[in-house]
Amino acid sequence: MKLVTALFFALSIVAEAKAQDLYQPVRVDNTTLWVNSIVGKNGVSTVECWGIQPPFVVSSQARTVGNKILQLGQLSNASYSVFPDGHPTDAGLHNAPNAQWVVLLSGSGNINFPDSPSTPNLTVKAPELLIAVDTPGTSRIGHRSVWEAGTSVIQMPLAPGFVPGHKTINGACPPVAPNH
Ligand SMILES: *[C@@H]1O[C@H](CO)[C@@H](O)[C@H](O)[C@H]1NC(C)=O
Ligand SMILES: *[C@@H]1O[C@H](CO)[C@@H](O)[C@H](O)[C@H]1NC(C)=O
Ligand SMILES: *[C@@H]1O[C@H](CO)[C@@H](O)[C@H](O)[C@H]1NC(C)=O
């Protein structure tokens, strides 16, 4: 009985350590920006958690001393959009029009992956940076987004052919991922 109990505890500790190992880099690494990335893999849209590289550097410039700064990479242009007030906007199924950064300034969105039943809906909530790279050709039907009334976003398409360097965790970023 005692042996069984001890064995049970030993196994629980091992299991707990494994679970912590899995998420620890996200929790403790203050140099990495982790963002949800909507990717097209094998023709299907799904989510990965990207740790953008190169990581944050600490500024030594006068007036911003101590700021953490991360380069978002090469961009093409940018647009600002505001979804209508009063009702959610169902943007329907679509591919990312361009590989792009999306900066969620206010509001929230529910992103659904009908072609990937194993990918849970992704909730994004301002303030949040995310990436969408499931462009036509990488994903057959893309993803479906439903935006909360009044949500505002900045979309910043990447320069043609540019994808930010990144470390990858499969699936959405864990909720504890610090966005800094
Ligand atoms: C990370 O935290 C350490 C210890 O607090 C600090 O010295 C370092 O400057 C931080 N790095 C960044 C990029 O914020
Ligand atoms: C913005 O950049 C993307 C990617 O290079 C391009 O496809 C799009 O036409 C550009 N939009 C405008 C309004 O210039
Ligand atoms: C996922 O999103 C779809 C489309 O917006 C919605 O119909 C469905 O109820 C959502 N599922 C869950 C579990 O929230």
XYZ file of C-alpha atoms and ligand atoms in Angstrom:
222
model
C 0.000 0.000 0.000
C 2.739 2.437 1.048
C 4.822 1.455 -1.950
C 1.872 1.976 -4.276
C 1.180 5.397 -2.753
C 4.830 6.415 -3.067
C 4.916 5.224 -6.669
C 1.750 7.184 -7.427
C 3.279 10.368 -6.036
C 6.541 9.794 -7.869
C 4.625 9.385 -11.143
C 2.535 12.512 -10.464
C 5.705 14.515 -9.901
C 7.171 13.244 -13.169
C 3.946 14.088 -15.004
C 3.856 17.555 -13.449
C 7.498 18.208 -14.338
C 6.806 17.195 -17.946
C 3.827 19.554 -18.189
C 5.896 22.397 -16.751
C 8.829 21.718 -19.082
C 6.462 22.052 -21.996
C 5.278 25.547 -21.059
C 8.204 26.878 -19.098
C 10.009 28.507 -22.041
C 6.901 30.550 -22.716
C 6.516 31.561 -19.069
C 10.057 32.480 -18.209
C 11.619 33.720 -21.430
C 11.349 37.513 -21.258
C 13.178 37.952 -24.550
C 10.622 36.306 -26.837
C 7.367 37.632 -28.254
C 4.979 34.683 -28.629
C 2.102 35.238 -31.047
C -0.663 33.090 -32.465
C -0.052 32.421 -36.127
C -2.729 31.187 -38.513
C -0.871 28.911 -40.891
C -1.753 26.731 -43.896
C -0.279 23.240 -43.540
C -1.006 20.433 -46.027
C -3.759 22.564 -47.525
C -5.493 23.129 -44.180
C -5.576 26.223 -41.942
C -4.574 25.720 -38.329
C -2.790 27.555 -35.485
C 0.787 27.587 -34.309
C 2.404 29.660 -31.556
C 5.401 31.511 -32.981
C 8.257 32.908 -30.902
C 9.460 35.738 -33.141
C 13.191 35.830 -33.932
C 15.452 37.640 -33.492
C 14.176 38.255 -29.948
C 13.720 41.468 -27.991
C 16.768 43.581 -27.365
C 16.992 46.140 -24.590
C 17.344 49.655 -25.972
C 20.272 51.784 -24.938
C 19.138 54.838 -26.926
C 18.631 58.041 -24.993
C 14.996 58.525 -23.925
C 14.032 54.889 -24.560
C 16.693 53.364 -22.299
C 15.477 50.049 -20.940
C 12.702 49.580 -23.509
C 12.425 46.124 -24.977
C 12.387 46.388 -28.764
C 11.557 43.734 -31.317
C 11.706 44.156 -35.080
C 8.530 43.130 -36.908
C 10.505 42.656 -40.133
C 9.978 43.784 -43.690
C 6.514 45.142 -44.401
C 4.687 46.217 -47.562
C 2.057 48.717 -46.387
C -0.545 48.977 -43.659
C -4.260 49.538 -43.255
C -6.533 50.375 -40.347
C -10.059 48.895 -40.269
C -12.976 49.245 -37.900
C -15.784 46.682 -37.931
C -19.345 48.010 -37.674
C -20.905 48.740 -34.300
C -24.026 47.044 -33.043
C -23.527 43.498 -34.333
C -20.691 41.001 -34.816
C -19.223 40.738 -38.308
C -18.964 37.234 -39.726
C -16.125 37.569 -42.244
C -16.888 34.048 -43.432
C -14.351 31.564 -44.762
C -11.305 33.128 -46.329
C -7.573 32.801 -46.764
C -5.219 35.467 -45.458
C -5.184 37.880 -48.435
C -1.454 38.452 -47.838
C 0.959 37.022 -45.322
C 0.545 39.667 -42.634
C 0.792 40.938 -39.121
C -2.566 41.770 -37.565
C -2.565 44.194 -34.638
C -5.801 43.949 -32.685
C -6.315 47.426 -31.204
C -9.744 46.921 -29.661
C -12.404 44.263 -29.508
C -11.994 40.555 -30.153
C -12.451 37.826 -32.704
C -13.376 34.158 -32.852
C -11.439 32.231 -35.452
C -12.687 28.850 -36.546
C -10.934 26.133 -38.585
C -13.663 24.047 -40.237
C -11.156 21.938 -42.241
C -9.193 21.039 -39.091
C -11.612 19.570 -36.543
C -8.726 19.000 -34.121
C -7.942 22.754 -33.979
C -10.136 24.446 -31.344
C -11.577 27.869 -32.146
C -9.049 30.573 -31.418
C -10.154 33.616 -29.418
C -8.082 36.730 -30.013
C -8.571 39.764 -27.820
C -7.091 43.272 -27.918
C -4.383 44.216 -27.310
C -2.834 41.389 -29.292
C -0.472 40.879 -32.189
C -1.021 37.921 -34.447
C 0.179 36.602 -37.754
C -1.888 35.211 -40.626
C -0.020 33.335 -43.343
C -2.638 30.855 -44.614
C -2.586 32.555 -47.999
C -4.262 31.076 -51.117
C -2.279 28.032 -52.208
C -1.303 27.081 -48.643
C -4.846 26.318 -47.494
C -7.872 25.167 -49.505
C -10.654 26.966 -47.638
C -8.790 29.114 -45.097
C -10.355 30.079 -41.774
C -13.569 31.720 -40.616
C -13.437 34.860 -38.484
C -16.264 36.432 -36.502
C -15.384 39.863 -35.097
C -16.993 41.544 -32.099
C -18.888 44.757 -32.937
C -16.585 47.756 -33.154
C -13.360 45.734 -33.277
C -10.474 47.691 -34.784
C -7.381 46.212 -36.393
C -4.244 47.253 -38.205
C -3.205 44.867 -40.971
C 0.400 44.976 -42.090
C 1.194 42.742 -45.076
C 4.744 41.397 -45.076
C 7.084 42.239 -47.926
C 6.709 39.674 -50.728
C 8.512 36.459 -49.741
C 9.365 37.639 -46.207
C 8.359 35.531 -43.201
C 9.610 36.539 -39.729
C 12.049 34.080 -38.191
C 10.362 32.075 -35.454
C 10.455 29.203 -33.004
C 7.284 27.101 -33.203
C 4.994 25.497 -30.647
C 2.161 23.483 -32.201
C -1.313 24.761 -31.443
C -2.413 28.106 -30.023
C -0.176 29.966 -27.581
C -0.849 28.850 -24.005
C -3.047 31.420 -22.229
C -0.180 32.301 -19.892
C 2.143 33.297 -22.748
C 3.382 36.764 -21.840
C 2.910 39.084 -24.804
C 6.236 40.762 -24.252
C 15.123 39.782 -18.938
O 15.191 39.769 -17.532
C 16.514 39.931 -17.021
C 16.466 39.720 -15.524
O 15.439 40.479 -14.941
C 17.044 41.324 -17.430
O 18.364 41.505 -16.966
C 17.046 41.427 -18.944
O 17.418 42.730 -19.353
C 15.644 41.116 -19.484
N 15.720 41.083 -20.936
C 14.839 41.715 -21.680
C 15.045 41.637 -23.150
O 13.897 42.324 -21.213
C -0.086 46.033 -49.818
O 0.938 45.040 -49.943
C 0.476 43.800 -50.418
C 1.640 42.816 -50.318
O 2.775 43.291 -50.972
C -0.083 43.942 -51.820
O -0.583 42.711 -52.284
C -1.227 44.957 -51.777
O -1.694 45.187 -53.076
C -0.753 46.266 -51.158
N -1.912 47.140 -50.970
C -1.894 48.429 -51.292
C -3.165 49.165 -51.046
O -0.912 48.968 -51.763
C -16.435 27.875 -33.228
O -16.729 28.887 -34.174
C -17.846 28.584 -35.010
C -17.939 29.688 -36.058
O -17.936 30.939 -35.498
C -19.089 28.476 -34.141
O -20.200 28.134 -34.956
C -18.865 27.386 -33.101
O -19.957 27.364 -32.210
C -17.594 27.665 -32.290
N -17.329 26.534 -31.427
C -17.067 26.693 -30.132
C -16.786 25.435 -29.376
O -17.039 27.789 -29.606
